[in-house]
PDB file of C-alpha atoms (C1' of nucleotides) in Angstrom:
ATOM      1  CA  MET A   1     -42.210  46.935   9.832  1.00 71.00           C
ATOM      2  CA  HIS A   2     -38.628  46.754   9.998  1.00 76.00           C
ATOM      3  CA  ARG A   3     -36.106  49.046   8.253  1.00 86.00           C
ATOM      4  CA  LYS A   4     -34.681  47.677   5.105  1.00 95.00           C
ATOM      5  CA  ARG A   5     -31.433  45.991   5.439  1.00 97.00           C
ATOM      6  CA  ALA A   6     -29.151  45.413   2.179  1.00 97.00           C
ATOM      7  CA  GLY A   7     -25.795  44.109   1.414  1.00 97.00           C
ATOM      8  CA  ILE A   8     -23.837  43.678  -1.791  1.00 97.00           C
ATOM      9  CA  ILE A   9     -22.779  39.979  -2.141  1.00 97.00           C
ATOM     10  CA  VAL A  10     -19.001  39.875  -2.298  1.00 96.00           C
ATOM     11  CA  GLU A  11     -18.290  36.054  -1.615  1.00 96.00           C
ATOM     12  CA  THR A  12     -20.265  32.819  -2.233  1.00 96.00           C
ATOM     13  CA  GLU A  13     -19.707  29.097  -2.449  1.00 97.00           C
ATOM     14  CA  ALA A  14     -21.358  26.766  -5.169  1.00 97.00           C
ATOM     15  CA  TYR A  15     -22.834  23.452  -4.062  1.00 97.00           C
ATOM     16  CA  LEU A  16     -23.510  21.293  -7.267  1.00 97.00           C
ATOM     17  CA  GLY A  17     -25.950  18.767  -6.360  1.00 96.00           C
ATOM     18  CA  PRO A  18     -26.019  15.247  -4.764  1.00 97.00           C
ATOM     19  CA  GLU A  19     -22.919  14.232  -6.502  1.00 96.00           C
ATOM     20  CA  ASP A  20     -21.009  16.900  -4.686  1.00 96.00           C
ATOM     21  CA  LEU A  21     -19.666  15.312  -1.408  1.00 95.00           C
ATOM     22  CA  ALA A  22     -19.351  18.788   0.162  1.00 96.00           C
ATOM     23  CA  SER A  23     -22.862  19.574  -0.231  1.00 96.00           C
ATOM     24  CA  HIS A  24     -26.002  19.087   2.300  1.00 97.00           C
ATOM     25  CA  ALA A  25     -27.474  17.633  -0.800  1.00 97.00           C
ATOM     26  CA  ARG A  26     -25.130  14.480  -0.694  1.00 96.00           C
ATOM     27  CA  PHE A  27     -27.620  12.549   1.239  1.00 96.00           C
ATOM     28  CA  GLY A  28     -30.702  13.288  -1.233  1.00 96.00           C
ATOM     29  CA  PRO A  29     -33.794  15.175  -0.169  1.00 96.00           C
ATOM     30  CA  THR A  30     -34.196  15.051   3.748  1.00 96.00           C
ATOM     31  CA  ALA A  31     -36.480  17.005   6.150  1.00 96.00           C
ATOM     32  CA  ARG A  32     -33.911  19.825   6.028  1.00 97.00           C
ATOM     33  CA  THR A  33     -32.678  19.758   2.596  1.00 97.00           C
ATOM     34  CA  SER A  34     -35.516  18.893   0.447  1.00 97.00           C
ATOM     35  CA  VAL A  35     -35.751  22.578  -0.157  1.00 97.00           C
ATOM     36  CA  MET A  36     -32.516  22.091  -2.165  1.00 98.00           C
ATOM     37  CA  PHE A  37     -34.255  19.860  -4.705  1.00 97.00           C
ATOM     38  CA  GLY A  38     -37.009  22.254  -5.507  1.00 97.00           C
ATOM     39  CA  PRO A  39     -36.922  25.156  -8.054  1.00 97.00           C
ATOM     40  CA  GLY A  40     -34.233  27.737  -7.966  1.00 97.00           C
ATOM     41  CA  GLY A  41     -34.911  31.159  -6.721  1.00 97.00           C
ATOM     42  CA  VAL A  42     -35.673  29.826  -2.811  1.00 98.00           C
ATOM     43  CA  SER A  43     -34.005  30.467   0.277  1.00 98.00           C
ATOM     44  CA  TYR A  44     -32.242  27.735   2.138  1.00 98.00           C
ATOM     45  CA  VAL A  45     -31.270  28.952   5.683  1.00 98.00           C
ATOM     46  CA  TYR A  46     -29.748  26.440   8.310  1.00 97.00           C
ATOM     47  CA  LEU A  47     -28.130  26.457  11.795  1.00 96.00           C
ATOM     48  CA  CYS A  48     -24.533  25.673  11.506  1.00 96.00           C
ATOM     49  CA  TYR A  49     -22.520  24.675  14.831  1.00 95.00           C
ATOM     50  CA  GLY A  50     -25.538  24.900  16.758  1.00 94.00           C
ATOM     51  CA  ILE A  51     -24.967  28.808  16.829  1.00 94.00           C
ATOM     52  CA  HIS A  52     -24.736  30.316  13.242  1.00 96.00           C
ATOM     53  CA  GLN A  53     -27.555  30.713  10.604  1.00 96.00           C
ATOM     54  CA  MET A  54     -26.390  30.333   6.936  1.00 97.00           C
ATOM     55  CA  PHE A  55     -28.181  31.821   4.321  1.00 98.00           C
ATOM     56  CA  ASN A  56     -28.135  29.952   0.678  1.00 98.00           C
ATOM     57  CA  VAL A  57     -29.921  30.597  -2.328  1.00 98.00           C
ATOM     58  CA  VAL A  58     -31.039  27.390  -4.370  1.00 98.00           C
ATOM     59  CA  THR A  59     -30.070  27.757  -7.801  1.00 97.00           C
ATOM     60  CA  GLY A  60     -30.748  24.862  -9.773  1.00 93.00           C
ATOM     61  CA  THR A  61     -33.792  23.471 -11.556  1.00 96.00           C
ATOM     62  CA  GLU A  62     -36.294  21.122  -9.827  1.00 96.00           C
ATOM     63  CA  GLY A  63     -34.641  18.053  -8.867  1.00 96.00           C
ATOM     64  CA  GLN A  64     -31.035  19.094  -9.229  1.00 97.00           C
ATOM     65  CA  GLY A  65     -30.063  20.026  -5.636  1.00 97.00           C
ATOM     66  CA  GLN A  66     -27.893  23.026  -6.680  1.00 97.00           C
ATOM     67  CA  ALA A  67     -27.596  26.069  -4.035  1.00 98.00           C
ATOM     68  CA  VAL A  68     -25.244  28.927  -3.550  1.00 98.00           C
ATOM     69  CA  LEU A  69     -23.832  29.796   0.088  1.00 97.00           C
ATOM     70  CA  ILE A  70     -23.704  33.558   0.507  1.00 98.00           C
ATOM     71  CA  ARG A  71     -20.476  33.897   2.491  1.00 97.00           C
ATOM     72  CA  ALA A  72     -19.929  37.540   2.649  1.00 97.00           C
ATOM     73  CA  ILE A  73     -21.664  40.960   2.023  1.00 97.00           C
ATOM     74  CA  ALA A  74     -20.558  44.593   1.910  1.00 96.00           C
ATOM     75  CA  PRO A  75     -22.913  46.842   3.832  1.00 96.00           C
ATOM     76  CA  TYR A  76     -25.193  48.628   1.335  1.00 96.00           C
ATOM     77  CA  ALA A  77     -28.454  50.062   3.257  1.00 96.00           C
ATOM     78  CA  GLY A  78     -29.410  49.938   6.756  1.00 96.00           C
ATOM     79  CA  LEU A  79     -26.069  48.543   8.039  1.00 96.00           C
ATOM     80  CA  PRO A  80     -23.054  50.035   9.893  1.00 95.00           C
ATOM     81  CA  ASP A  81     -20.668  51.350   7.488  1.00 94.00           C
ATOM     82  CA  ASP A  82     -18.095  48.599   8.526  1.00 94.00           C
ATOM     83  CA  PRO A  83     -16.866  45.683   6.026  1.00 94.00           C
ATOM     84  CA  SER A  84     -16.547  43.593   9.186  1.00 94.00           C
ATOM     85  CA  VAL A  85     -20.431  43.432   9.710  1.00 95.00           C
ATOM     86  CA  GLY A  86     -20.912  41.198   6.635  1.00 96.00           C
ATOM     87  CA  ARG A  87     -17.579  39.199   6.767  1.00 96.00           C
ATOM     88  CA  GLY A  88     -18.218  35.656   6.896  1.00 96.00           C
ATOM     89  CA  PRO A  89     -21.454  33.458   6.523  1.00 97.00           C
ATOM     90  CA  GLY A  90     -22.682  33.725  10.171  1.00 97.00           C
ATOM     91  CA  LYS A  91     -22.223  37.390   9.998  1.00 97.00           C
ATOM     92  CA  VAL A  92     -24.414  37.918   7.015  1.00 98.00           C
ATOM     93  CA  THR A  93     -27.394  36.422   8.601  1.00 97.00           C
ATOM     94  CA  THR A  94     -26.785  38.507  11.659  1.00 97.00           C
ATOM     95  CA  ALA A  95     -26.334  41.619   9.682  1.00 96.00           C
ATOM     96  CA  LEU A  96     -29.361  41.083   7.734  1.00 97.00           C
ATOM     97  CA  ALA A  97     -31.588  39.409  10.790  1.00 96.00           C
ATOM     98  CA  LEU A  98     -32.075  36.342   9.191  1.00 97.00           C
ATOM     99  CA  ASP A  99     -32.755  33.135  10.825  1.00 96.00           C
ATOM    100  CA  ARG A 100     -34.485  29.834  10.140  1.00 96.00           C
ATOM    101  CA  SER A 101     -37.752  31.513   9.809  1.00 96.00           C
ATOM    102  CA  HIS A 102     -36.603  32.704   6.339  1.00 97.00           C
ATOM    103  CA  ASP A 103     -36.218  29.428   5.028  1.00 98.00           C
ATOM    104  CA  ARG A 104     -37.973  28.431   2.162  1.00 98.00           C
ATOM    105  CA  ARG A 105     -38.570  31.752   1.042  1.00 97.00           C
ATOM    106  CA  ASP A 106     -39.668  32.676  -2.544  1.00 97.00           C
ATOM    107  CA  LEU A 107     -37.153  35.255  -3.243  1.00 97.00           C
ATOM    108  CA  ALA A 108     -38.843  36.614  -6.385  1.00 95.00           C
ATOM    109  CA  ARG A 109     -41.920  37.461  -4.293  1.00 94.00           C
ATOM    110  CA  GLY A 110     -41.317  38.359  -0.441  1.00 94.00           C
ATOM    111  CA  ALA A 111     -39.482  40.914   1.629  1.00 95.00           C
ATOM    112  CA  LEU A 112     -36.107  39.011   1.336  1.00 97.00           C
ATOM    113  CA  TYR A 113     -34.776  39.259  -2.203  1.00 97.00           C
ATOM    114  CA  VAL A 114     -31.611  39.098  -4.420  1.00 96.00           C
ATOM    115  CA  ALA A 115     -31.290  41.994  -7.108  1.00 95.00           C
ATOM    116  CA  PRO A 116     -28.912  42.631  -9.557  1.00 93.00           C
ATOM    117  CA  ALA A 117     -25.957  44.716  -8.373  1.00 87.00           C
ATOM    118  CA  GLN A 118     -22.419  45.896  -9.155  1.00 82.00           C
ATOM    119  CA  THR A 119     -20.356  43.699 -11.245  1.00 85.00           C
ATOM    120  CA  PRO A 120     -16.921  42.829  -9.330  1.00 89.00           C
ATOM    121  CA  ASP A 121     -13.940  44.388 -10.817  1.00 86.00           C
ATOM    122  CA  ALA A 122     -12.164  40.981 -10.645  1.00 95.00           C
ATOM    123  CA  ILE A 123     -13.375  37.474  -9.414  1.00 95.00           C
ATOM    124  CA  ALA A 124     -11.017  35.252  -7.628  1.00 94.00           C
ATOM    125  CA  THR A 125     -11.530  31.497  -6.993  1.00 94.00           C
ATOM    126  CA  GLY A 126     -10.484  28.874  -4.320  1.00 93.00           C
ATOM    127  CA  PRO A 127     -11.559  26.053  -2.448  1.00 93.00           C
ATOM    128  CA  ARG A 128     -14.676  26.006  -0.415  1.00 95.00           C
ATOM    129  CA  VAL A 129     -14.019  26.428   3.285  1.00 94.00           C
ATOM    130  CA  GLY A 130     -14.835  24.045   5.767  1.00 92.00           C
ATOM    131  CA  VAL A 131     -15.560  21.011   3.738  1.00 91.00           C
ATOM    132  CA  ASP A 132     -12.139  18.904   4.143  1.00 88.00           C
ATOM    133  CA  TYR A 133     -14.161  15.797   4.674  1.00 90.00           C
ATOM    134  CA  ALA A 134     -15.375  15.850   1.238  1.00 91.00           C
ATOM    135  CA  GLY A 135     -12.718  13.925  -0.556  1.00 88.00           C
ATOM    136  CA  GLU A 136     -11.576  15.249  -3.926  1.00 91.00           C
ATOM    137  CA  TRP A 137     -14.681  17.813  -3.841  1.00 94.00           C
ATOM    138  CA  SER A 138     -12.857  19.592  -1.033  1.00 92.00           C
ATOM    139  CA  ALA A 139     -10.263  21.143  -3.335  1.00 92.00           C
ATOM    140  CA  ARG A 140     -12.470  22.110  -6.143  1.00 95.00           C
ATOM    141  CA  PRO A 141     -12.623  25.861  -6.785  1.00 96.00           C
ATOM    142  CA  TYR A 142     -16.175  26.604  -6.157  1.00 96.00           C
ATOM    143  CA  ARG A 143     -15.548  29.565  -3.679  1.00 96.00           C
ATOM    144  CA  PHE A 144     -15.843  32.787  -5.353  1.00 96.00           C
ATOM    145  CA  TRP A 145     -15.130  36.232  -4.029  1.00 95.00           C
ATOM    146  CA  TRP A 146     -14.747  39.861  -5.246  1.00 95.00           C
ATOM    147  CA  ARG A 147     -10.957  40.081  -5.299  1.00 93.00           C
ATOM    148  CA  ASP A 148      -9.365  42.468  -2.567  1.00 91.00           C
ATOM    149  CA  HIS A 149     -12.671  43.389  -1.657  1.00 94.00           C
ATOM    150  CA  PRO A 150     -12.414  44.202   2.363  1.00 93.00           C
ATOM    151  CA  ALA A 151     -15.640  42.591   3.189  1.00 94.00           C
ATOM    152  CA  VAL A 152     -14.420  38.937   1.863  1.00 94.00           C
ATOM    153  CA  SER A 153     -13.911  36.560   4.795  1.00 93.00           C
ATOM    154  CA  ALA A 154     -10.597  35.638   5.931  1.00 86.00           C
ATOM    155  CA  VAL A 155      -9.878  31.854   5.451  1.00 82.00           C
ATOM    156  CA  ARG A 156      -7.781  30.242   7.884  1.00 73.00           C
ATOM    157  CA  SER A 157      -4.819  28.186   6.344  1.00 65.00           C
ATOM    158  CA  VAL A 158      -5.097  24.472   5.908  1.00 58.00           C
ATOM    159  CA  SER A 159      -2.491  24.067   8.587  1.00 52.00           C
ATOM    160  CA  THR A 160      -4.431  25.638  11.385  1.00 52.00           C
ATOM    161  CA  ARG A 161      -7.731  23.422  10.942  1.00 50.00           C
ATOM    162  CA  ARG A 162      -5.670  19.983  10.903  1.00 46.00           C
ATOM    163  CA  LYS A 163      -6.984  17.409  12.958  1.00 43.00           C
ATOM    164  CA  ARG A 164      -5.574  17.437  16.759  1.00 40.00           C
TER     165      ARG A 164
ATOM    166  C1'  DG B   1       1.811  37.840  14.690  1.00 81.03           C
ATOM    167  C1'  DT B   2      -0.204  32.584  14.715  1.00 81.03           C
ATOM    168  C1'  DT B   3      -2.766  28.426  16.866  1.00 81.03           C
ATOM    169  C1'  DC B   4      -6.306  26.688  19.694  1.00 81.03           C
ATOM    170  C1'  DC B   5     -10.590  25.779  21.512  1.00 81.03           C
ATOM    171  C1'  DG B   6     -15.358  26.169  23.604  1.00 81.03           C
ATOM    172  C1'  DA B   7     -20.105  27.363  22.635  1.00 81.03           C
ATOM    173  C1'  DT B   8     -24.113  25.197  21.106  1.00 81.03           C
ATOM    174  C1'  DG B   9     -27.829  22.117  18.937  1.00 81.03           C
ATOM    175  C1'  DC B  10     -29.407  19.993  14.895  1.00 81.03           C
ATOM    176  C1'  DT B  11     -28.641  16.215  11.336  1.00 81.03           C
ATOM    177  C1'  DT B  12     -27.604  11.314   9.773  1.00 81.03           C
TER     178       DT B  12
ATOM    179  C1'  DA C   1     -20.354  11.686  16.213  1.00 81.03           C
ATOM    180  C1'  DG C   2     -19.654  15.409  13.276  1.00 81.03           C
ATOM    181  C1'  DC C   3     -20.371  19.794  11.527  1.00 81.03           C
ATOM    182  C1'  DA C   4     -20.750  24.937   4.885  1.00 81.03           C
ATOM    183  C1'  DT C   5     -18.550  29.222  12.210  1.00 81.03           C
ATOM    184  C1'  DC C   6     -16.933  32.810  15.483  1.00 81.03           C
ATOM    185  C1'  DG C   7     -14.597  35.386  18.985  1.00 81.03           C
ATOM    186  C1'  DG C   8     -11.496  35.390  22.173  1.00 81.03           C
ATOM    187  C1'  DA C   9      -7.557  33.261  24.990  1.00 81.03           C
ATOM    188  C1'  DA C  10      -3.291  31.755  24.713  1.00 81.03           C
ATOM    189  C1'  DC C  11       1.365  31.443  23.107  1.00 81.03           C
ATOM    190  C1'  DG C  12       5.579  33.288  20.723  1.00 81.03           C
TER     191       DG C  12
END
DNA sequence: GTTCCGATGCTT
DNA sequence: AGCATCGGAACG
């Protein structure tokens, strides 16, 4: 049995459904994304840029195609006491040892779960990261983070991610 | 300090 | 072809 690893979620992004052009659900249910269209409380883990695993929680009702990306966690148990270990969505899965074998898990029943925790002192919002292709949807303030928390990911400015 | 770039493989 | 990223190199 593995030792328990846990973090406090300090940063997320919301993806609303097929109408949200920044969401993987925008093409409707596919082999990869059909889990997003199932009931909430289930994991959606996928590989990004061929390297990083991303951990999402499906949050909608059946057919809605809604999910939340977990972008950062603060170490809580079984992790080094260093805010950088969970800072960024790729770091979250590395810290928790999650990969695509954890896709489509029922988070209400298995070893992988989300539990109630502390309420942030203040929640800030802003545009989601890395979705500049999504037209007007890219500017929507669907990224949420615990304001001033050290484990929140650094987002590069728009000017540094411009096309070359 | 800022900006750029390669790694790496799945998806449409 | 493009990507819901990251770490390190290059530059100032």
